Coordinates of C-alpha atoms and ligand atoms in Angstrom, one line a residue:
M39 CA -4.7 20.1 -7.8
S40 CA -2.1 20.8 -10.5
A41 CA -2.7 19.8 -14.1
E42 CA -0.5 16.8 -13.6
E43 CA -2.6 15.5 -10.8
S44 CA -6.0 16.0 -12.4
P45 CA -7.8 12.9 -13.6
A46 CA -5.9 11.7 -16.6
P47 CA -7.5 11.2 -20.1
G48 CA -8.5 7.8 -21.3
G49 CA -9.5 6.6 -17.9
A50 CA -6.0 6.6 -16.5
H51 CA -6.2 7.6 -12.8
D52 CA -2.9 9.3 -12.3
F53 CA -0.4 11.4 -14.3
I54 CA 2.0 8.5 -14.9
R55 CA -0.7 6.3 -16.3
A56 CA -1.7 9.2 -18.4
I57 CA 1.8 9.5 -19.9
V58 CA 2.0 5.8 -20.5
A59 CA -1.5 5.8 -22.1
D60 CA -0.4 8.7 -24.3
D61 CA 2.8 7.0 -25.4
A62 CA 1.0 3.8 -26.2
A63 CA -1.8 5.6 -28.1
A64 CA 0.7 7.6 -30.1
G65 CA 2.7 4.5 -31.0
R66 CA 5.8 5.8 -29.3
V67 CA 6.1 2.5 -27.5
S68 CA 4.8 -0.8 -28.7
T69 CA 5.2 -2.8 -25.5
V70 CA 5.0 -1.0 -22.2
V71 CA 7.9 -2.2 -20.0
T72 CA 8.5 -1.1 -16.4
R73 CA 10.7 -2.4 -13.7
F74 CA 10.8 -2.6 -9.9
P75 CA 14.4 -2.1 -8.9
P76 CA 15.1 -3.0 -5.2
E77 CA 18.6 -2.9 -3.8
P78 CA 19.1 -6.2 -2.0
N79 CA 20.3 -4.5 1.2
G80 CA 17.3 -4.9 3.4
Y81 CA 13.7 -6.2 3.4
L82 CA 10.9 -4.5 1.5
H83 CA 8.6 -2.1 3.3
I84 CA 5.2 -0.6 2.6
G85 CA 6.9 2.3 0.7
H86 CA 8.2 -0.3 -1.8
A87 CA 4.7 -1.6 -2.1
K88 CA 3.8 1.7 -3.7
S89 CA 6.5 1.3 -6.2
M90 CA 5.5 -2.3 -6.9
C91 CA 1.8 -1.5 -7.3
L92 CA 2.7 1.3 -9.7
N93 CA 5.2 -0.7 -11.8
F94 CA 3.6 -4.1 -11.8
G95 CA 0.2 -2.4 -12.1
I96 CA 1.1 -0.5 -15.2
G97 CA 2.9 -3.5 -16.7
G98 CA -0.4 -5.4 -16.4
E99 CA -2.9 -2.7 -17.3
F100 CA -1.2 -1.9 -20.5
A101 CA -0.7 -5.5 -21.5
G102 CA 3.1 -5.0 -21.2
R103 CA 5.3 -6.3 -18.5
C104 CA 7.2 -5.4 -15.4
H105 CA 10.7 -6.7 -14.6
L106 CA 12.1 -7.4 -11.2
R107 CA 15.6 -6.0 -11.3
F108 CA 18.0 -6.2 -8.4
D109 CA 20.1 -3.1 -8.2
D110 CA 23.1 -5.0 -6.9
T111 CA 25.9 -2.5 -7.5
N112 CA 27.1 -2.1 -4.0
P113 CA 28.5 -5.5 -2.8
V114 CA 29.5 -4.0 0.5
R115 CA 25.9 -3.8 1.8
E116 CA 24.1 -6.5 -0.2
E117 CA 23.3 -10.1 0.6
Q118 CA 21.8 -13.2 -0.9
E119 CA 19.4 -13.5 2.0
Y120 CA 17.8 -10.2 0.9
I121 CA 17.6 -11.3 -2.7
E122 CA 15.5 -14.3 -1.7
A123 CA 13.4 -12.5 0.8
I124 CA 12.5 -9.7 -1.6
Q125 CA 11.3 -12.2 -4.2
E126 CA 9.1 -13.9 -1.6
D127 CA 7.7 -10.6 -0.6
V128 CA 6.9 -9.4 -4.1
R129 CA 5.0 -12.6 -4.8
W130 CA 3.2 -12.4 -1.5
L131 CA 2.0 -8.9 -2.4
G132 CA 0.5 -10.5 -5.5
F133 CA 3.0 -9.7 -8.3
E134 CA 4.8 -11.9 -10.8
W135 CA 7.7 -11.2 -13.1
G136 CA 7.7 -14.5 -14.9
E137 CA 11.0 -14.9 -16.8
H138 CA 11.9 -11.3 -16.4
L139 CA 14.2 -11.5 -13.4
Y140 CA 17.3 -9.4 -13.8
F141 CA 20.2 -8.2 -11.9
A142 CA 22.3 -5.1 -12.6
S143 CA 25.2 -7.5 -12.3
D144 CA 23.9 -9.4 -15.3
H145 CA 24.8 -6.3 -17.3
F146 CA 28.3 -5.7 -15.8
E147 CA 30.2 -6.7 -18.9
Q148 CA 28.0 -4.5 -21.2
L149 CA 28.3 -1.6 -18.8
Y150 CA 32.0 -2.0 -18.7
D151 CA 32.2 -2.0 -22.5
W152 CA 30.1 1.2 -22.6
A153 CA 32.4 2.8 -20.1
E154 CA 35.3 2.2 -22.5
H155 CA 33.1 3.7 -25.2
L156 CA 32.8 6.9 -23.1
I157 CA 36.5 7.0 -22.5
R158 CA 37.4 6.6 -26.2
N159 CA 35.0 9.4 -27.1
G160 CA 36.6 11.7 -24.4
D161 CA 33.4 11.6 -22.3
A162 CA 34.9 9.9 -19.3
Y163 CA 38.2 10.1 -17.5
V164 CA 40.1 8.4 -14.6
D165 CA 40.4 10.7 -11.7
S166 CA 43.2 10.0 -9.1
Q167 CA 42.4 12.6 -6.5
S168 CA 41.8 11.5 -3.0
V169 CA 38.2 11.2 -1.9
D170 CA 38.6 14.4 0.3
D171 CA 40.1 16.4 -2.6
M172 CA 37.4 15.3 -4.9
R173 CA 34.7 16.3 -2.4
E174 CA 36.3 19.6 -1.9
A175 CA 36.6 20.3 -5.6
R176 CA 33.0 19.5 -6.2
G177 CA 31.9 23.0 -5.0
T178 CA 28.6 23.7 -3.3
W179 CA 25.1 24.7 -4.3
N180 CA 26.3 28.3 -4.5
A181 CA 29.8 27.8 -5.8
P182 CA 30.9 26.0 -9.0
G183 CA 33.3 23.1 -8.7
R184 CA 36.9 23.0 -9.9
D185 CA 38.3 20.8 -12.6
S186 CA 40.3 17.8 -11.5
P187 CA 44.0 18.0 -12.3
W188 CA 43.4 14.6 -14.1
R189 CA 40.5 15.8 -16.2
N190 CA 42.5 16.1 -19.4
R191 CA 44.2 12.8 -19.4
S192 CA 44.2 11.4 -22.9
P193 CA 41.8 8.6 -23.8
T194 CA 44.7 6.3 -24.2
D195 CA 46.0 6.9 -20.7
N196 CA 42.4 6.7 -19.4
L197 CA 41.8 3.4 -21.1
D198 CA 45.0 2.0 -19.8
L199 CA 44.3 3.0 -16.2
F200 CA 40.7 1.9 -16.4
R201 CA 41.7 -1.6 -17.6
R202 CA 44.3 -1.8 -14.8
M203 CA 41.6 -0.8 -12.3
R204 CA 39.5 -3.7 -13.6
A205 CA 42.6 -6.0 -13.4
G206 CA 42.9 -5.3 -9.7
E207 CA 46.1 -3.4 -9.7
F208 CA 44.9 -0.6 -7.4
P209 CA 43.6 -0.5 -3.9
D210 CA 40.1 0.8 -3.0
G211 CA 39.8 4.5 -3.5
A212 CA 43.0 4.9 -5.6
H213 CA 41.1 6.0 -8.8
V214 CA 37.5 6.4 -10.0
L215 CA 36.1 6.8 -13.5
R216 CA 34.1 10.0 -13.9
A217 CA 31.9 11.3 -16.7
K218 CA 33.3 14.4 -18.2
I219 CA 30.3 16.8 -18.2
D220 CA 30.6 20.2 -16.4
M221 CA 32.1 21.1 -13.1
A222 CA 30.3 24.4 -13.1
S223 CA 26.8 22.9 -13.7
G224 CA 24.1 24.2 -11.4
N225 CA 23.1 20.6 -11.0
M226 CA 25.6 18.9 -8.7
N227 CA 24.8 15.5 -10.3
M228 CA 26.3 16.8 -13.6
R229 CA 29.6 17.8 -12.0
D230 CA 31.6 15.0 -13.5
P231 CA 29.7 12.2 -11.6
V232 CA 31.5 9.0 -10.6
L233 CA 30.7 6.1 -12.9
Y234 CA 33.0 3.4 -11.4
R235 CA 34.8 2.9 -8.1
I236 CA 37.2 0.3 -6.9
L237 CA 35.8 -2.1 -4.3
H238 CA 37.7 -5.2 -3.5
A239 CA 34.5 -6.9 -2.1
H240 CA 32.8 -10.2 -2.6
H241 CA 29.7 -9.8 -4.6
P242 CA 26.7 -12.1 -3.8
R243 CA 26.4 -13.1 -7.5
T244 CA 29.7 -12.3 -9.3
G245 CA 31.9 -13.3 -6.4
T246 CA 35.4 -11.9 -7.0
T247 CA 35.1 -11.5 -10.8
W248 CA 35.0 -7.7 -10.4
C249 CA 36.8 -5.3 -8.2
I250 CA 35.3 -2.2 -9.9
Y251 CA 31.6 -1.6 -9.6
P252 CA 29.3 0.8 -11.5
T253 CA 27.5 3.5 -9.5
Y254 CA 23.7 3.5 -9.3
D255 CA 23.5 6.4 -11.7
Y256 CA 25.6 4.7 -14.3
A257 CA 24.0 1.3 -14.0
H258 CA 20.4 2.2 -13.7
G259 CA 19.5 3.9 -17.0
Q260 CA 21.8 1.6 -19.0
S261 CA 20.1 -1.5 -17.4
D262 CA 16.8 0.0 -18.3
A263 CA 18.0 0.4 -21.9
I264 CA 19.4 -3.1 -22.1
E265 CA 16.2 -4.6 -20.8
G266 CA 14.0 -2.5 -23.0
V267 CA 12.3 -0.7 -20.2
T268 CA 10.2 2.1 -21.6
H269 CA 9.1 3.9 -18.5
S270 CA 11.6 4.1 -15.6
L271 CA 9.5 5.2 -12.6
C272 CA 11.3 6.4 -9.5
T273 CA 10.7 8.6 -6.6
L274 CA 11.2 12.4 -6.5
E275 CA 14.6 12.5 -5.1
F276 CA 15.9 11.2 -8.4
E277 CA 14.4 14.2 -10.3
D278 CA 17.8 16.0 -10.2
H279 CA 19.4 12.8 -11.5
R280 CA 17.3 12.8 -14.7
P281 CA 19.6 15.1 -16.7
L282 CA 22.5 12.6 -16.0
Y283 CA 20.2 9.7 -16.8
D284 CA 19.4 11.3 -20.2
W285 CA 23.1 12.4 -20.8
L286 CA 24.3 8.9 -20.4
I287 CA 21.6 7.5 -22.7
D288 CA 22.6 10.2 -25.3
H289 CA 26.3 9.5 -25.1
L290 CA 26.0 5.7 -25.4
P291 CA 25.1 3.4 -28.2
V292 CA 22.1 2.0 -26.3
P293 CA 19.6 -0.2 -28.2
R294 CA 16.5 1.7 -26.9
V295 CA 15.8 4.9 -25.2
P296 CA 14.0 4.6 -21.8
R297 CA 12.5 7.7 -20.1
Q298 CA 12.5 8.4 -16.4
Y299 CA 9.5 9.8 -14.5
E300 CA 9.3 10.7 -10.9
F301 CA 6.5 10.4 -8.3
A302 CA 6.2 11.2 -4.6
R303 CA 7.3 8.5 -2.3
L304 CA 4.9 7.1 0.3
N305 CA 5.4 8.7 3.7
L306 CA 3.4 7.0 6.5
A307 CA 2.8 8.9 9.7
S308 CA 4.0 7.4 13.0
T309 CA 6.4 5.1 11.3
V310 CA 9.8 5.1 9.5
L311 CA 10.4 3.9 6.0
S312 CA 14.1 4.4 5.7
K313 CA 16.0 1.2 5.5
R314 CA 18.8 2.8 7.5
A315 CA 16.4 3.5 10.4
L316 CA 14.8 0.1 10.1
I317 CA 18.1 -1.7 10.2
A318 CA 19.0 0.3 13.4
L319 CA 15.7 -0.7 15.1
V320 CA 16.5 -4.4 14.4
R321 CA 20.2 -4.2 15.2
D322 CA 19.7 -2.4 18.5
G323 CA 16.9 -4.7 19.6
H324 CA 14.1 -2.2 19.7
V325 CA 12.0 -4.7 17.8
N326 CA 12.3 -8.5 17.5
G327 CA 13.6 -8.7 14.0
W328 CA 12.5 -7.7 10.5
D329 CA 9.3 -9.6 10.8
D330 CA 8.3 -8.0 14.1
P331 CA 4.6 -7.3 13.6
R332 CA 5.2 -3.6 14.5
M333 CA 7.6 -3.2 11.6
P334 CA 6.4 -1.5 8.4
T335 CA 8.1 -4.2 6.4
L336 CA 6.0 -6.5 4.3
R337 CA 7.1 -9.5 6.4
G338 CA 6.2 -7.6 9.6
M339 CA 2.8 -6.8 8.2
R340 CA 2.3 -10.4 7.0
R341 CA 3.1 -11.7 10.5
R342 CA 0.7 -9.2 11.9
G343 CA -2.1 -10.6 9.8
I344 CA -2.4 -7.8 7.3
P345 CA -3.7 -9.3 4.0
P346 CA -1.9 -8.3 0.8
Q347 CA -5.2 -7.3 -0.8
A348 CA -5.6 -4.6 1.9
I349 CA -2.1 -3.2 1.2
R350 CA -2.9 -3.0 -2.5
E351 CA -6.2 -1.3 -1.8
F352 CA -4.5 1.1 0.5
I353 CA -1.9 2.0 -2.1
S354 CA -4.6 2.5 -4.7
R355 CA -6.5 4.9 -2.4
V356 CA -3.3 6.8 -1.7
G357 CA -2.8 7.4 -5.4
V358 CA 0.2 8.5 -7.4
A359 CA 1.1 12.2 -7.6
R360 CA 4.1 14.5 -7.5
A361 CA 3.1 16.3 -4.3
D362 CA 4.7 15.0 -1.1
N363 CA 2.4 14.2 1.7
L364 CA 2.1 12.3 5.0
V365 CA -0.5 9.5 5.0
D366 CA -2.4 8.6 8.1
P367 CA -1.9 5.0 9.0
A368 CA -5.6 4.9 10.0
M369 CA -6.2 4.7 6.3
L370 CA -4.3 1.4 6.1
D371 CA -6.1 0.1 9.1
N372 CA -9.5 0.9 7.5
C373 CA -8.5 -1.1 4.4
V374 CA -7.4 -4.0 6.6
R375 CA -10.7 -4.0 8.5
A376 CA -12.7 -3.8 5.3
H377 CA -11.0 -6.9 3.9
L378 CA -10.9 -8.9 7.1
N379 CA -14.5 -8.1 7.9
L380 CA -15.4 -10.2 4.8
T381 CA -13.0 -13.0 5.3
A382 CA -12.2 -13.5 9.0
P383 CA -14.1 -16.2 11.0
R384 CA -15.7 -14.9 14.2
R385 CA -14.6 -16.4 17.4
M386 CA -14.9 -15.6 21.1
A387 CA -11.9 -14.8 23.2
V388 CA -11.6 -13.4 26.6
L389 CA -8.4 -11.4 27.0
R390 CA -8.6 -10.6 30.7
P391 CA -10.8 -13.3 32.3
L392 CA -13.3 -12.8 35.1
K393 CA -15.0 -16.0 36.4
V394 CA -18.8 -16.2 36.3
V395 CA -20.8 -19.0 38.0
I396 CA -24.3 -19.5 36.7
E397 CA -26.0 -20.6 40.0
T398 CA -29.1 -21.8 38.2
W399 CA -27.2 -24.1 35.9
P400 CA -26.5 -27.7 37.0
E401 CA -22.9 -28.6 37.7
D402 CA -22.6 -31.4 35.1
Q403 CA -24.8 -29.9 32.3
T404 CA -23.4 -28.8 28.9
D405 CA -25.5 -27.1 26.3
E406 CA -24.3 -27.2 22.7
L407 CA -25.2 -23.9 21.1
Q408 CA -24.7 -22.9 17.5
A409 CA -22.7 -19.8 16.5
I410 CA -22.5 -18.3 13.1
N411 CA -18.9 -18.2 11.7
N412 CA -19.2 -15.1 9.6
P413 CA -22.4 -13.0 9.1
E414 CA -20.7 -11.5 6.0
D415 CA -20.2 -15.0 4.4
E416 CA -23.0 -17.5 4.6
G417 CA -20.8 -20.2 3.2
A418 CA -18.7 -20.0 6.3
G419 CA -21.3 -22.0 8.2
H420 CA -21.8 -22.5 12.0
R421 CA -19.8 -24.0 14.8
P422 CA -20.8 -25.5 18.1
L423 CA -20.3 -23.4 21.2
L424 CA -20.5 -25.1 24.7
F425 CA -22.3 -23.4 27.5
T426 CA -21.5 -24.6 31.1
R427 CA -22.0 -23.5 34.7
T428 CA -18.7 -21.8 34.9
L429 CA -17.7 -19.2 32.3
Y430 CA -15.3 -16.4 31.7
I431 CA -16.2 -12.9 30.6
E432 CA -14.0 -9.9 30.1
R433 CA -13.0 -8.1 33.3
D434 CA -13.9 -4.8 31.8
D435 CA -17.4 -6.0 31.2
F436 CA -18.3 -5.8 34.9
M437 CA -18.5 -2.8 37.2
E438 CA -19.5 -2.9 40.8
D439 CA -20.7 0.7 40.7
P440 CA -21.2 1.6 37.1
P441 CA -21.7 5.1 35.6
R442 CA -25.0 5.9 33.9
K443 CA -24.0 4.8 30.4
F444 CA -22.4 1.5 31.3
F445 CA -24.5 -1.1 29.5
R446 CA -22.6 -4.2 30.5
L447 CA -22.8 -6.3 33.6
A448 CA -23.3 -4.8 37.1
P449 CA -25.1 -6.0 40.3
G450 CA -28.7 -6.6 39.5
R451 CA -28.3 -6.0 35.8
E452 CA -29.2 -8.3 33.0
V453 CA -27.1 -8.8 29.8
R454 CA -27.1 -11.1 26.8
L455 CA -24.3 -13.6 26.4
R456 CA -23.6 -13.8 22.7
H457 CA -25.2 -16.9 21.1
G458 CA -26.1 -18.0 24.7
Y459 CA -28.5 -16.9 27.4
F460 CA -29.6 -13.7 29.2
I461 CA -27.9 -13.7 32.6
T462 CA -28.4 -11.4 35.7
C463 CA -25.7 -10.7 38.2
R464 CA -26.8 -11.5 41.7
E465 CA -23.6 -11.2 43.7
F466 CA -19.9 -10.7 43.4
V467 CA -17.0 -12.1 45.3
K468 CA -13.9 -10.2 46.3
D469 CA -10.5 -11.5 47.4
A470 CA -8.4 -10.3 50.3
D471 CA -7.1 -7.4 48.3
G472 CA -10.6 -6.2 47.4
D473 CA -10.4 -7.3 43.8
I474 CA -13.4 -8.9 42.2
V475 CA -12.6 -12.5 41.4
E476 CA -16.0 -14.1 40.7
L477 CA -19.6 -13.2 39.8
R478 CA -22.6 -15.2 40.8
C479 CA -25.3 -15.0 38.2
T480 CA -28.6 -16.6 37.2
H481 CA -29.8 -17.3 33.7
D482 CA -33.2 -17.3 31.9
P483 CA -33.7 -20.7 30.2
A484 CA -36.2 -19.1 27.8
T485 CA -33.5 -16.9 26.2
R486 CA -31.4 -19.8 24.7
G487 CA -29.5 -18.6 21.6
G488 CA -29.7 -15.0 22.8
G489 CA -33.3 -14.3 21.8
S490 CA -35.8 -12.5 24.0
P491 CA -39.2 -14.3 24.1
D492 CA -41.1 -11.6 25.8
G493 CA -39.5 -8.7 24.0
R494 CA -37.6 -7.8 27.1
K495 CA -34.7 -5.5 26.2
V496 CA -31.1 -5.9 27.4
K497 CA -28.7 -3.2 26.3
G498 CA -25.4 -5.2 26.5
T499 CA -24.2 -8.3 24.6
L500 CA -21.0 -9.8 26.0
H501 CA -18.6 -12.3 24.7
W502 CA -17.7 -15.3 26.9
V503 CA -16.1 -18.7 26.9
S504 CA -16.8 -21.9 28.9
A505 CA -14.3 -22.3 31.6
D506 CA -14.4 -26.1 31.1
H507 CA -13.7 -26.0 27.4
A508 CA -11.7 -22.8 26.8
V509 CA -8.0 -23.0 25.7
S510 CA -5.4 -20.8 27.3
A511 CA -3.6 -18.5 24.9
D512 CA -1.1 -15.6 24.7
V513 CA -2.3 -12.5 23.0
R514 CA 0.0 -9.7 21.9
L515 CA -1.7 -6.3 21.6
Y516 CA 0.3 -4.3 19.1
D517 CA 0.0 -0.6 18.7
R518 CA 1.9 2.1 16.8
L519 CA 5.6 1.7 17.1
F520 CA 6.1 5.5 17.5
T521 CA 4.1 8.0 19.5
T522 CA 4.8 11.0 17.2
E523 CA 3.6 11.5 13.6
T524 CA 7.1 12.1 12.3
P525 CA 9.5 10.0 14.4
G526 CA 12.9 11.4 14.8
S527 CA 12.0 14.9 13.8
G528 CA 13.1 16.0 17.3
G529 CA 16.5 14.5 16.5
D530 CA 16.2 11.2 18.3
I531 CA 14.1 8.5 16.8
I532 CA 14.5 6.2 19.8
A533 CA 13.0 8.8 22.1
D534 CA 9.8 8.7 20.0
L535 CA 9.3 4.9 20.4
N536 CA 6.0 4.0 21.9
P537 CA 6.8 2.1 25.2
D538 CA 3.4 0.4 24.9
S539 CA 3.7 -0.8 21.3
C540 CA 3.5 -4.4 22.4
V541 CA 1.5 -5.5 25.4
V542 CA 1.5 -9.3 26.0
L543 CA -1.5 -10.8 27.8
D544 CA -0.6 -14.3 29.0
D545 CA -3.9 -15.4 30.6
C546 CA -6.4 -15.3 27.8
R547 CA -9.1 -17.9 27.3
V548 CA -10.3 -18.7 23.8
E549 CA -13.0 -21.0 22.5
P550 CA -11.6 -24.3 21.3
A551 CA -12.5 -23.7 17.6
V552 CA -9.5 -21.3 17.4
L553 CA -7.2 -24.3 17.4
D554 CA -8.4 -25.1 13.8
A555 CA -6.7 -21.9 12.5
A556 CA -3.2 -22.3 11.1
P557 CA -0.4 -19.8 11.6
G558 CA -1.0 -16.7 9.5
E559 CA -4.7 -17.1 9.6
V560 CA -6.7 -14.2 10.9
L561 CA -9.8 -14.4 13.2
Q562 CA -12.1 -11.8 14.4
F563 CA -12.4 -12.0 18.2
E564 CA -15.9 -10.6 18.7
R565 CA -16.0 -7.1 20.1
Q566 CA -12.1 -7.0 20.2
G567 CA -10.6 -6.9 16.7
Y568 CA -8.7 -9.0 14.3
F569 CA -6.1 -11.4 15.5
C570 CA -3.6 -13.5 13.6
V571 CA -2.3 -16.9 14.7
D572 CA 1.5 -16.4 15.2
V573 CA 4.1 -18.9 14.2
D574 CA 5.2 -19.1 17.9
S575 CA 1.9 -21.0 18.6
T576 CA 2.2 -24.6 19.8
S577 CA -0.5 -27.2 19.6
E578 CA -1.3 -26.7 23.3
R579 CA -0.9 -22.9 23.5
P580 CA -1.9 -20.7 20.6
V581 CA -0.3 -17.2 20.3
F582 CA -2.1 -14.4 18.6
N583 CA -1.0 -11.0 17.3
R584 CA -3.6 -8.2 17.2
T585 CA -3.8 -7.1 13.6
V586 CA -6.1 -4.2 14.2
G587 CA -8.9 -3.3 16.5
L588 CA -12.5 -3.0 15.4
R589 CA -12.6 0.8 15.5
D590 CA -10.0 3.5 15.1
S591 CA -9.1 4.0 18.7
W592 CA -6.4 6.5 17.7
A593 CA -9.0 8.8 16.1
R594 CA -10.7 9.0 19.5
V595 CA -7.5 9.8 21.3
R596 CA -6.8 12.6 18.7
R597 CA -10.3 14.0 19.1
N598 CA -9.9 14.2 22.8
T599 CA -6.6 15.9 22.8
P600 CA -7.0 19.7 22.7
Ligands
ATP949 P1 15.6 3.4 1.5 O1 15.6 4.9 1.2 O2 14.6 3.1 2.6 O3 16.9 2.8 1.6 P2 15.5 2.8 -1.3 O4 14.7 3.7 -2.1 O5 16.9 3.1 -1.3 O6 14.9 2.8 0.2 P3 15.4 0.6 -3.0 O7 15.6 -0.8 -2.7 O8 16.4 1.3 -3.8 O9 15.3 1.3 -1.6 O10 14.0 0.8 -3.6 C1 13.4 0.1 -4.6 C2 12.4 1.0 -5.3 O11 11.4 1.3 -4.4 C3 13.0 2.3 -5.8 O12 12.5 2.5 -7.1 C4 12.5 3.3 -4.8 O13 12.3 4.6 -5.4 C5 11.1 2.7 -4.4 N1 10.8 3.2 -3.0 C6 11.5 3.1 -1.9 N2 10.9 3.7 -0.9 C7 9.7 4.1 -1.4 C8 8.6 4.9 -0.8 N3 8.6 5.2 0.5 N4 7.6 5.2 -1.6 C9 7.6 4.8 -2.9 N5 8.6 4.1 -3.5 C10 9.6 3.8 -2.7
MG950 MG1 17.6 3.2 -3.6

């Protein structure tokens, strides 16, 4: 653990909170202001959740505020649809920006004026090299760059050209505005970085008002300054941009001085968090859209049934540091289970049904049993559960010739049906293919409700549903989208897709009480896991997405692999 990562003074639990606490205590800032700055070119994913939890978290903890700022400086890739979806997702995660919604494009006029200020002071010039020449003259990590032949244009010529760029006199790529810093700098970002480029593109907010757009590096720090952001928190890949961030702030008459700090981005094993990769998965049909429950997007996770509280808890457990690491998704699963265990109503659902006839039960008799809805939440109450002569149990819960440690049903064996009776298997029926299609059982009337009057022990308790009352349902069993820890590290991300990431079971039987749940609600199917009612459900046929199993089945797989 480096000094930076050790527990921070004053109860702050990471190095950034320690810096903020220090600045507040020393009076260097009066109101702590942070911002979450998404680019509206895709949907938010769990990596963004880390940034949101940090920025909105600090804004709240220090009685300051956090702005939602769209970094809409590249009209070619940005869309109104994303602007709306991002706001919905930020709110869903539990964060609120109040009146502090901003767009980099709100600041375009001020940014333009400041660009003229740089030009007038000889700190920026219009470069008219071709893109290729510019790239070539930039040098490499080992070799310094070369000055552009246009580097010493006079401020008057630069101003004239820049105004004509704005007026739309030139095609895309004809000129750029560059900061005049140092073509020999060891930091590539300081080799006369581009501040403005010509883009004749329709902008989702400013339409065709502009045909020159500021770059991220130019817009970001200045937007921070305009909005009064005190701590501009970004991921580590911007560390090398910090000298430029500070240079621009130093060379402009900004009203306030923000500071940039970097932290490690969230990397989650067995998934991808790059928007480019996610866009490709959607575009090429490897998943069913941005809200596919296998996607690491917030909308995918929402559709899968993952509660926002579990995501926030997960992010808090991951912590904030500067060291890069790869987080095991099992950690998120555990947070999801911990939350849903407290909130999800228990229900019985048979995913792969096997018919059971209770021979000792009269044809027309129905027993209304009581089942507890959630042992973790007394207030959740009870529900009726109907017991009839014909039931379904899980196919896997019967074996004709079981191994020694199989504690479920087998010929001659007795098990408890959850909330029901003890039953004993007397016979089984096979079809022409030799598959078991029906069990013939007897029941013990003295065991109603699942109790054992004579202290007789049964090892197994099975879930079941009444064949007469059960509802047919589709259940989608989701698994990790990729089979490898670092998808694409072998060169081809598609080759690492898990072919079994979605298995649809279309002959499930669920107890009728599940019909009370609305889309988005999560139930625990006893012994199986947590399942979320999907929006594809109809009133006749519910559809469920498996959120997560009850245990970490992947840990078992990993332990068993040499
Ligand atoms: P991508 O690289 O996937 O395109 P991005 O960083 O370009 O993502 P932005 O919309 O610019 O996407 O991100 C908004 C904010 O979220 C930025 O401050 C960015 O640093 C942060 N962010 C993005 N991905 C992660 C991550 N994996 N972990 C932590 N923060 C992240
Ligand atoms: Mg970005």
